[in-house]
XYZ file of C-alpha atoms in Angstrom:
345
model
C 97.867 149.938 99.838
C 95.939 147.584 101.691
C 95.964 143.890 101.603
C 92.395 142.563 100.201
C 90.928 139.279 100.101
C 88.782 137.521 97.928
C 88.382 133.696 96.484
C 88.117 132.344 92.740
C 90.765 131.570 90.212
C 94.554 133.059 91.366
C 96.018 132.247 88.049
C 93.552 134.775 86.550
C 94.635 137.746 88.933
C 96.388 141.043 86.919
C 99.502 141.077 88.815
C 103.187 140.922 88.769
C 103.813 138.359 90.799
C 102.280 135.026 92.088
C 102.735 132.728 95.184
C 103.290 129.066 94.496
C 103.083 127.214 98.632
C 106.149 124.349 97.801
C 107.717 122.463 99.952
C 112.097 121.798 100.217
C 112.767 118.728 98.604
C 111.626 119.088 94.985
C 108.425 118.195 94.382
C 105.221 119.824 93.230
C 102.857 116.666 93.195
C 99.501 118.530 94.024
C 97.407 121.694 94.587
C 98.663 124.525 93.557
C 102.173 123.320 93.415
C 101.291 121.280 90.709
C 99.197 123.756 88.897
C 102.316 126.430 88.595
C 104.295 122.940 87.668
C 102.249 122.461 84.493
C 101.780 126.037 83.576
C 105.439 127.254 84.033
C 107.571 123.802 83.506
C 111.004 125.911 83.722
C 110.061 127.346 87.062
C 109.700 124.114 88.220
C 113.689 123.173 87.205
C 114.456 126.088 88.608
C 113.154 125.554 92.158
C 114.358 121.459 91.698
C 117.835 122.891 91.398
C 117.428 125.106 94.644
C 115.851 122.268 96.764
C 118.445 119.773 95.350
C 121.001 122.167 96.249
C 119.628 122.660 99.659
C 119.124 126.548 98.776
C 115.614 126.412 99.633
C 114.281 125.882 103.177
C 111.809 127.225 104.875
C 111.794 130.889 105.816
C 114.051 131.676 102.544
C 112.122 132.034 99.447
C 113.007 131.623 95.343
C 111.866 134.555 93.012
C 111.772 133.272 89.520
C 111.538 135.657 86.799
C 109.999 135.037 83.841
C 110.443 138.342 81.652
C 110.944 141.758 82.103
C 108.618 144.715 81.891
C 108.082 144.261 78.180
C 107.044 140.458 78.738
C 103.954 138.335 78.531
C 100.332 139.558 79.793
C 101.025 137.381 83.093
C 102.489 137.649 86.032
C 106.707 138.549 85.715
C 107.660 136.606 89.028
C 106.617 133.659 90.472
C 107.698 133.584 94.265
C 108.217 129.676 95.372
C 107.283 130.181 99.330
C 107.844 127.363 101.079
C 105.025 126.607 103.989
C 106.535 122.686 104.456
C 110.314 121.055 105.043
C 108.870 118.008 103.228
C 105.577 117.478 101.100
C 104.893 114.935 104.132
C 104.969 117.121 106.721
C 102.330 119.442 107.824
C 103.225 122.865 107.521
C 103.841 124.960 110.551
C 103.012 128.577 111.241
C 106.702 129.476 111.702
C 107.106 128.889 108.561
C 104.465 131.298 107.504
C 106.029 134.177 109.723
C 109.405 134.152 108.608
C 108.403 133.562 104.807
C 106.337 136.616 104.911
C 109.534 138.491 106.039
C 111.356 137.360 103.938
C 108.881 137.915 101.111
C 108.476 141.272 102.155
C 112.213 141.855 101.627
C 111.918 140.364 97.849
C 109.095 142.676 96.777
C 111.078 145.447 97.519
C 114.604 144.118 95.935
C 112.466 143.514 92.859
C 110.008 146.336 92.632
C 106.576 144.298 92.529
C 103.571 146.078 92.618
C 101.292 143.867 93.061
C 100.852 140.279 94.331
C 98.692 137.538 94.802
C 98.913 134.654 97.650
C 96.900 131.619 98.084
C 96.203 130.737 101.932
C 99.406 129.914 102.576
C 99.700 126.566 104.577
C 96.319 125.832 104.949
C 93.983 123.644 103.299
C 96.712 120.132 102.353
C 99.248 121.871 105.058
C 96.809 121.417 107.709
C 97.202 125.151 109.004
C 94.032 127.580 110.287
C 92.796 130.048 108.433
C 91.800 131.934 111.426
C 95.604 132.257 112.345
C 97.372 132.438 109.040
C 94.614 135.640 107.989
C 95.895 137.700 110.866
C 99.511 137.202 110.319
C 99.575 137.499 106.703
C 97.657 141.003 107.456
C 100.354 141.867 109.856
C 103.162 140.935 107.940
C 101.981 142.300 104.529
C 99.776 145.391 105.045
C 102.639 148.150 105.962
C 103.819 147.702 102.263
C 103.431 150.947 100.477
C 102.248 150.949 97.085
C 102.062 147.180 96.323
C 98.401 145.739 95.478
C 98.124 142.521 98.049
C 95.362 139.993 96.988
C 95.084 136.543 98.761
C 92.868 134.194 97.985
C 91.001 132.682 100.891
C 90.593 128.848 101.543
C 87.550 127.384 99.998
C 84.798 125.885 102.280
C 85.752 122.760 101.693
C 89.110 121.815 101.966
C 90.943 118.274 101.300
C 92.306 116.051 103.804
C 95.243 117.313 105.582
C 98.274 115.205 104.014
C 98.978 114.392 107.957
C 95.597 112.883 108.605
C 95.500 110.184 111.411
C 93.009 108.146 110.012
C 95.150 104.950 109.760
C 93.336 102.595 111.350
C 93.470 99.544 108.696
C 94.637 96.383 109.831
C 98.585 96.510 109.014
C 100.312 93.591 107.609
C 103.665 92.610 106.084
C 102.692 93.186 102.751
C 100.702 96.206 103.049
C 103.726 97.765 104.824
C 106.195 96.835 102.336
C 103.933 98.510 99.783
C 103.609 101.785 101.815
C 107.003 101.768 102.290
C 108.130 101.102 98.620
C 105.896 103.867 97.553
C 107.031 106.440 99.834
C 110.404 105.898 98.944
C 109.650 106.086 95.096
C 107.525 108.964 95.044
C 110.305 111.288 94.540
C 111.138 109.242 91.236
C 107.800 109.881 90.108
C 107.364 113.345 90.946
C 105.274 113.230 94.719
C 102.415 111.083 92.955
C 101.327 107.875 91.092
C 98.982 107.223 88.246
C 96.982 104.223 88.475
C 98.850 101.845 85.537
C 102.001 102.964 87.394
C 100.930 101.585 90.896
C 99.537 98.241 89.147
C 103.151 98.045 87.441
C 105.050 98.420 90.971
C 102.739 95.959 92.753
C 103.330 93.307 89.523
C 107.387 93.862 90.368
C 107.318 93.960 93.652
C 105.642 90.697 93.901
C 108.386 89.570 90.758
C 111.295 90.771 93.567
C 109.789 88.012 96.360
C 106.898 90.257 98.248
C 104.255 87.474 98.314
C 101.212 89.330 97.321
C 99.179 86.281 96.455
C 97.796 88.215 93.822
C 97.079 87.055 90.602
C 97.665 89.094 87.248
C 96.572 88.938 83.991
C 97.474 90.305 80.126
C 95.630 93.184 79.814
C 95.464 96.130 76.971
C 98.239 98.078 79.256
C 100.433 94.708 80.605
C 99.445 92.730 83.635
C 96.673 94.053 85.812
C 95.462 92.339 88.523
C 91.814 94.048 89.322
C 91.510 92.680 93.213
C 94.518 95.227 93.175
C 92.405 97.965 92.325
C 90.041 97.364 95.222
C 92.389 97.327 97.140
C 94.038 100.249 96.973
C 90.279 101.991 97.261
C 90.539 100.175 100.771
C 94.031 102.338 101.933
C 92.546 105.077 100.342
C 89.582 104.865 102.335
C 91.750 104.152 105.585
C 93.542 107.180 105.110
C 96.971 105.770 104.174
C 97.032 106.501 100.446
C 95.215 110.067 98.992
C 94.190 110.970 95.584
C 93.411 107.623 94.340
C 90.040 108.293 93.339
C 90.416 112.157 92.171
C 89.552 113.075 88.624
C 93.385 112.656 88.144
C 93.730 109.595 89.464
C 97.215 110.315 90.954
C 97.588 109.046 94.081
C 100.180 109.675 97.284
C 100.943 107.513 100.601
C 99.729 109.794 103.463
C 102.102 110.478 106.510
C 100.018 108.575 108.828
C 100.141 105.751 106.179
C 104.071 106.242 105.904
C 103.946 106.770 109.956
C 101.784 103.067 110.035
C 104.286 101.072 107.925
C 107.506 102.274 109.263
C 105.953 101.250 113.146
C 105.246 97.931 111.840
C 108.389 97.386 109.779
C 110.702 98.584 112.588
C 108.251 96.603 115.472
C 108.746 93.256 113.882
C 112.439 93.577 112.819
C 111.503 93.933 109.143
C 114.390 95.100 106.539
C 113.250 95.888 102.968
C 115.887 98.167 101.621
C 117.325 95.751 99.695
C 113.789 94.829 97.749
C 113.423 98.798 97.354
C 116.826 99.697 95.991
C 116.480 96.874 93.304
C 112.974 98.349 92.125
C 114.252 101.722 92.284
C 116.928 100.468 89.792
C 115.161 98.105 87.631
C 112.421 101.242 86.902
C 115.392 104.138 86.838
C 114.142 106.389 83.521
C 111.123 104.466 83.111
C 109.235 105.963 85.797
C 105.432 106.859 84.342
C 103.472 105.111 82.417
C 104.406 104.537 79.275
C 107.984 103.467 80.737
C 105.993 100.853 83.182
C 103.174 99.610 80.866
C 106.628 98.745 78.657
C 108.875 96.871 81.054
C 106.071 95.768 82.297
C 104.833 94.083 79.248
C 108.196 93.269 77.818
C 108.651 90.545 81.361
C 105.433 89.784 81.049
C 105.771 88.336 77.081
C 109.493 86.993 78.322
C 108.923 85.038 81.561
C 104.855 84.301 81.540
C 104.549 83.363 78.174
C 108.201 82.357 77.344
C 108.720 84.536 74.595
C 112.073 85.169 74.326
C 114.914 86.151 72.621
C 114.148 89.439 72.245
C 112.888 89.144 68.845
C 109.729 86.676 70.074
C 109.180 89.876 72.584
C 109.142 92.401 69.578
C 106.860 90.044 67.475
C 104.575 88.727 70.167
C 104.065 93.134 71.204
C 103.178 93.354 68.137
C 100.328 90.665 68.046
C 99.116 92.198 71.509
C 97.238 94.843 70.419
C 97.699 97.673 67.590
C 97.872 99.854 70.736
C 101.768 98.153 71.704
C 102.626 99.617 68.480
C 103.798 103.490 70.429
C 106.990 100.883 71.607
C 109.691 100.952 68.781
C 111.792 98.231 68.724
C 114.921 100.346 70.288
C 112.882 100.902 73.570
C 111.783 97.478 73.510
C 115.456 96.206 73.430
C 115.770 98.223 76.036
C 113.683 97.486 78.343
C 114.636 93.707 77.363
C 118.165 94.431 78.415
C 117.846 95.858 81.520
C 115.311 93.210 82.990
C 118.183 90.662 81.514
C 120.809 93.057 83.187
C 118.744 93.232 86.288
C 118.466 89.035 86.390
C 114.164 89.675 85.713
C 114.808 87.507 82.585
C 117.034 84.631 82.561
């Protein structure tokens, strides 16, 4: 059968098997990925294991089965084809090649008939269409009896993830932000909601960064809203994406990453140390119902000297009916390890 091509809705598509583009180390933070991450939530495990395991790299791919041929109305497999080493990276069309091989080989080991592929690499992976169309024709179209449908790019495609459009002024702090989010993101899954971000900023500047911002109690914690605008302004720059999507999750770019480490490393500037506590003080609280807690819980303790623990749990209380989703076993929590963590003296 021939391979056809078309554009609309994938996830719609009567076949047996669909093509998620992920990349190796674990995370489905956007795009499609994400899409096949909140529709099949085991799949997702699934592939984590393999890229924790270093199983999956690129040119091998991960067939996950769902059911068998008495299963659900969808698709049976979901292939997990990577197109990127890292979600940072840009994908490269090597990548594409031998993943079609190797796809090839997989459709055949487990009898699919048909398939569907979105434009594998392009788009967020910063590949052509023009050169991805021919080779997914060459690689795919020699398979007999399997229905091929891939979905071609839209017209208008988002920012590669690799942009170059870094051209804000870099400073101390703004590096040791880009640099503290980059190295979190894996914690939160490749992205950051908005509360989440205030919540790092507000510990960040807690740990010593000097910020010179000031924060006040708001329905969700501290919030500091010349924070706000100011993460428009990277986004805008080109080192953070997705800020201002209908999601509101947003991602430090590669050329933002690229711009921080230069500066960091030019001017003999160590924050590892700063990181690694953050990393540990937020460890299982990452989101943000975990941040607008701790958050809130040092807040109450050290800006309003509420403390012991009990003032916390009565002074939550009085902060709005909405504080009432914390039990008192989370808040004691939270209490101990900023006490643990030397956050609350």
């Amino acid at each position: 059968m021939s391979v056809t091509f078309k554009t609309g809705d994938m996830f719609v598509e009567p076949v047996d098997a669909l093509v998620n583009t992920v990349n190796c180390v674990g995370v489905m933070g956007k795009g499609v990925a994400l899409e096949f991450k909140q529709r099949w939530p085991d799949n997702f495990k699934a592939y984590k294991t393999a890229c924790d395991t270093k199983q999956l790299v690129p040119g091998r791919i991960f067939v996950y089965q769902i059911g068998g041929l008495l299963g659900s109305d969808g698709p049976r497999f979901l292939v997990n084809f990577p197109t990127k080493a890292h979600w940072r990276a840009p994908s490269k069309l090597s990548y594409i090649a031998d993943g079609l091989d190797a796809l090839v080989d997989e459709i055949r080991h487990f009898g699919i008939k048909s398939i569907a592929l979105p434009p594998l690499g392009c788009g967020n992976g910063g590949l052509e269409w023009s050169e991805v169309k021919p080779l997914i024709l060459q690689k795919l179209s020699n398979l007999d009896g399997v229905k091929v449908v891939v979905f071609s790019p839209r017209e208008t495609v988002d920012e590669p993830e690799f942009s170059e459009r870094a051209n804000l002024l870099m400073n101390r702090t703004r590096a040791t932000l880009l640099k503290t989010l980059s190295e979190l993101e894996v914690q939160f899954e490749g992205a950051f909601d908005r509360l989440s971000l205030q919540k790092i900023v507000y510990f960040l500047q807690t740990l010593g960064v000097n910020f010179n911002l000031s924060f006040e109690r708001n329905l969700y914690g501290p919030y500091s809203e010349p924070l706000k605008k100011a993460f428009g302004a990277l986004e805008r720059h080109g080192m953070i994406s997705g800020f201002f999507n209908g999601d509101k999750r947003a991602h430090v770019t590669p050329a933002g990453c690229a711009a921080a480490d230069d500066f960091l490393r030019s001017n003999d500037i160590v924050i590892d140390e700063i990181v690694q506590k953050l990393a540990r003080l937020i460890e299982g609280y990452e989101g943000p119902y975990g941040m607008e807690l701790l958050s809130s819980v040092h807040w109450l303790a050290v800006n309003e000297k509420r403390y012991p623990v009990e003032k916390v749990i009565e002074a939550l209380r009085e902060w709005s009916e909405h504080k009432n989703l914390f039990d008192e076993p989370s808040i004691r929590g939270a209490y101990r390890r900023l006490t643990a963590d030397g956050l609350i003296s």
